[in-house]
Amino acid sequence: MKILLTIIMGSIGLFANHFQLMYTPDTTLKSGKTIKMIHTMIHPYSDRKTMDMGKQHKGEKKFLEVEEFYEIHKGIKTDLIKTLEPIEFQGKKRVGRGYKSKYKLKKMGDHLFVIKPAPYYSTLEGIYLQQITKTVVNIAGKPTDWDRELGLEAEIIPLSKPYGIWEGSSFSGMVKASGIPVPFAKIEIEYLNSDIDMKNFKMGKAKTVAPQQSFKTIEIKANERGEFTFYLPRAGWWGFNAKHVGLKKDYKEKELSIEAVIWVQVKKIK
Amino acid sequence: MRKVFLVILVSSGLFAHTPLLTCMDEGDGTVTCEGGFSDGSSAGGVNFIVKQGEKILIETKLNSTSEINFKKPSGDYVAIFDAGNEHRVYLKSSEIFE
């Protein structure tokens, strides 16, 4: 019985790989413009299930709204929570509760977006997940905030720019929890294997076929200083999720796993 | 000799990066432009010019936040970020949007 349970739990762990996505079509803009974003919780490679952001296992409300959404430019924080509008995001197999937002970017430099969704109850794992997610959009090529450390409960701090990445080059980061490096942090990496239809809020067709699960969710570990580097073999969007790195907490009598996600966009050399 | 060497190093450092310019039509009859450099350094105090044909409409310097706001000229114009030594960026009004 114990062996069976171990096998089941192993399988659960293997296939959990939820990612909070914060997507916008282009992270390297030539000049200021109004950008649109989609916020949804998905399995980026397999598109196996679109989750309902903020889903609770008990309480008065079935879903809770996003806790924080903001942008940082030249160290100044702008609250964007009111820009979020609920949407139904259509995955291959399931519609999930997510958000859209739009925001006018005017200033040259980096615009570091952070979203902290409400904890999401994963029925499969029996725990809550809260993925604090970053996406950086740059205007005109002036670097200003891409490496800024925010002291979040769980955070991937880029050691290389998280934009302006050619296909075949790499991304490096450092995993921290409340400002403290997390040695040997486990990082799951997934390729966003579909285009995002910004108009109809849905995933497109799969772009690649993986020979086995290991290629869908790539797993690496940080070094003793919490640092990692990963080579990005294909143009598109890549998500990095540092798993279970925040300090252990309970939420509604369940374990709350605080995780750090960052998205990077890779472009093809033409 | 040492002082001369230091000055040369500082000068070459200034232009080892690319000048950048973005402008946005504010929609209120004004345009805001921002200058910068690809290494993140400030463009405060750098020359900024607005020309209509050969006529200079504005000749000033960017402020401490590397920006300038000016009244939108009627007709076509060019915004110029002039960091000297052929480090100039030109932006046509047709490339400046709201």
Coordinates of N, CA and C in Angstrom, one line a residue, chain A residues 20 41 51-58 61-66 97-99 117-121 128-129 251-252:
Chain A
Q20 N 2.3 29.9 -13.7 CA 1.6 31.2 -13.9 C 2.2 31.9 -15.1
M41 N -3.1 30.5 -15.7 CA -2.3 29.4 -15.1 C -2.4 28.2 -16.0
M51 N -5.9 26.2 -15.6 CA -6.4 26.2 -14.2 C -7.1 27.5 -14.0
D52 N -7.9 27.5 -12.9 CA -8.7 28.7 -12.5 C -7.8 29.4 -11.5
M53 N -7.4 30.6 -11.9 CA -6.5 31.4 -10.9 C -7.3 31.7 -9.7
G54 N -6.7 31.5 -8.6 CA -7.3 31.8 -7.3 C -8.2 30.8 -6.7
K55 N -8.2 29.6 -7.3 CA -9.2 28.6 -6.8 C -8.9 28.2 -5.4
Q56 N -10.0 28.1 -4.6 CA -9.9 27.8 -3.2 C -10.5 26.4 -2.9
H57 N -10.0 25.8 -1.8 CA -10.6 24.5 -1.5 C -11.8 24.6 -0.5
K58 N -11.8 25.7 0.2 CA -12.9 25.9 1.1 C -13.0 27.4 1.4
K61 N -15.7 32.1 -0.6 CA -15.5 32.4 -2.0 C -14.8 31.2 -2.6
K62 N -15.3 30.8 -3.8 CA -14.7 29.7 -4.6 C -13.3 30.2 -5.2
F63 N -13.3 31.5 -5.6 CA -12.1 32.0 -6.2 C -11.7 33.3 -5.5
L64 N -10.4 33.5 -5.3 CA -9.9 34.8 -4.8 C -9.2 35.6 -5.9
E65 N -9.3 36.9 -5.8 CA -8.7 37.8 -6.8 C -7.2 37.9 -6.5
V66 N -6.5 38.4 -7.6 CA -5.1 38.6 -7.5 C -4.7 39.5 -6.3
R97 N -10.1 30.3 -15.4 CA -10.3 31.7 -15.0 C -9.0 32.4 -15.0
G98 N -8.9 33.4 -15.8 CA -7.6 34.2 -15.8 C -7.9 35.7 -15.9
Y99 N -7.0 36.5 -16.4 CA -7.2 37.9 -16.5 C -6.5 38.5 -17.7
P117 N -0.6 36.2 -7.6 CA -2.0 35.7 -7.6 C -2.4 35.3 -6.2
A118 N -3.6 35.1 -6.0 CA -4.1 34.5 -4.7 C -3.6 33.0 -4.7
P119 N -3.4 32.4 -3.6 CA -3.0 31.0 -3.6 C -4.0 30.2 -4.4
Y120 N -3.5 29.2 -5.1 CA -4.3 28.3 -5.9 C -4.3 26.9 -5.3
Y121 N -5.5 26.4 -5.1 CA -5.5 25.0 -4.5 C -5.3 24.0 -5.6
Y128 N -1.7 24.3 -1.6 CA -1.9 25.6 -2.3 C -0.5 26.0 -2.9
L129 N -0.6 26.6 -4.1 CA 0.5 27.2 -4.8 C 0.3 28.7 -5.0
Y251 N -1.9 27.6 4.8 CA -3.0 28.5 4.4 C -4.3 27.6 4.3
K252 N -5.3 28.1 5.0 CA -6.5 27.3 5.1 C -6.3 25.9 5.5

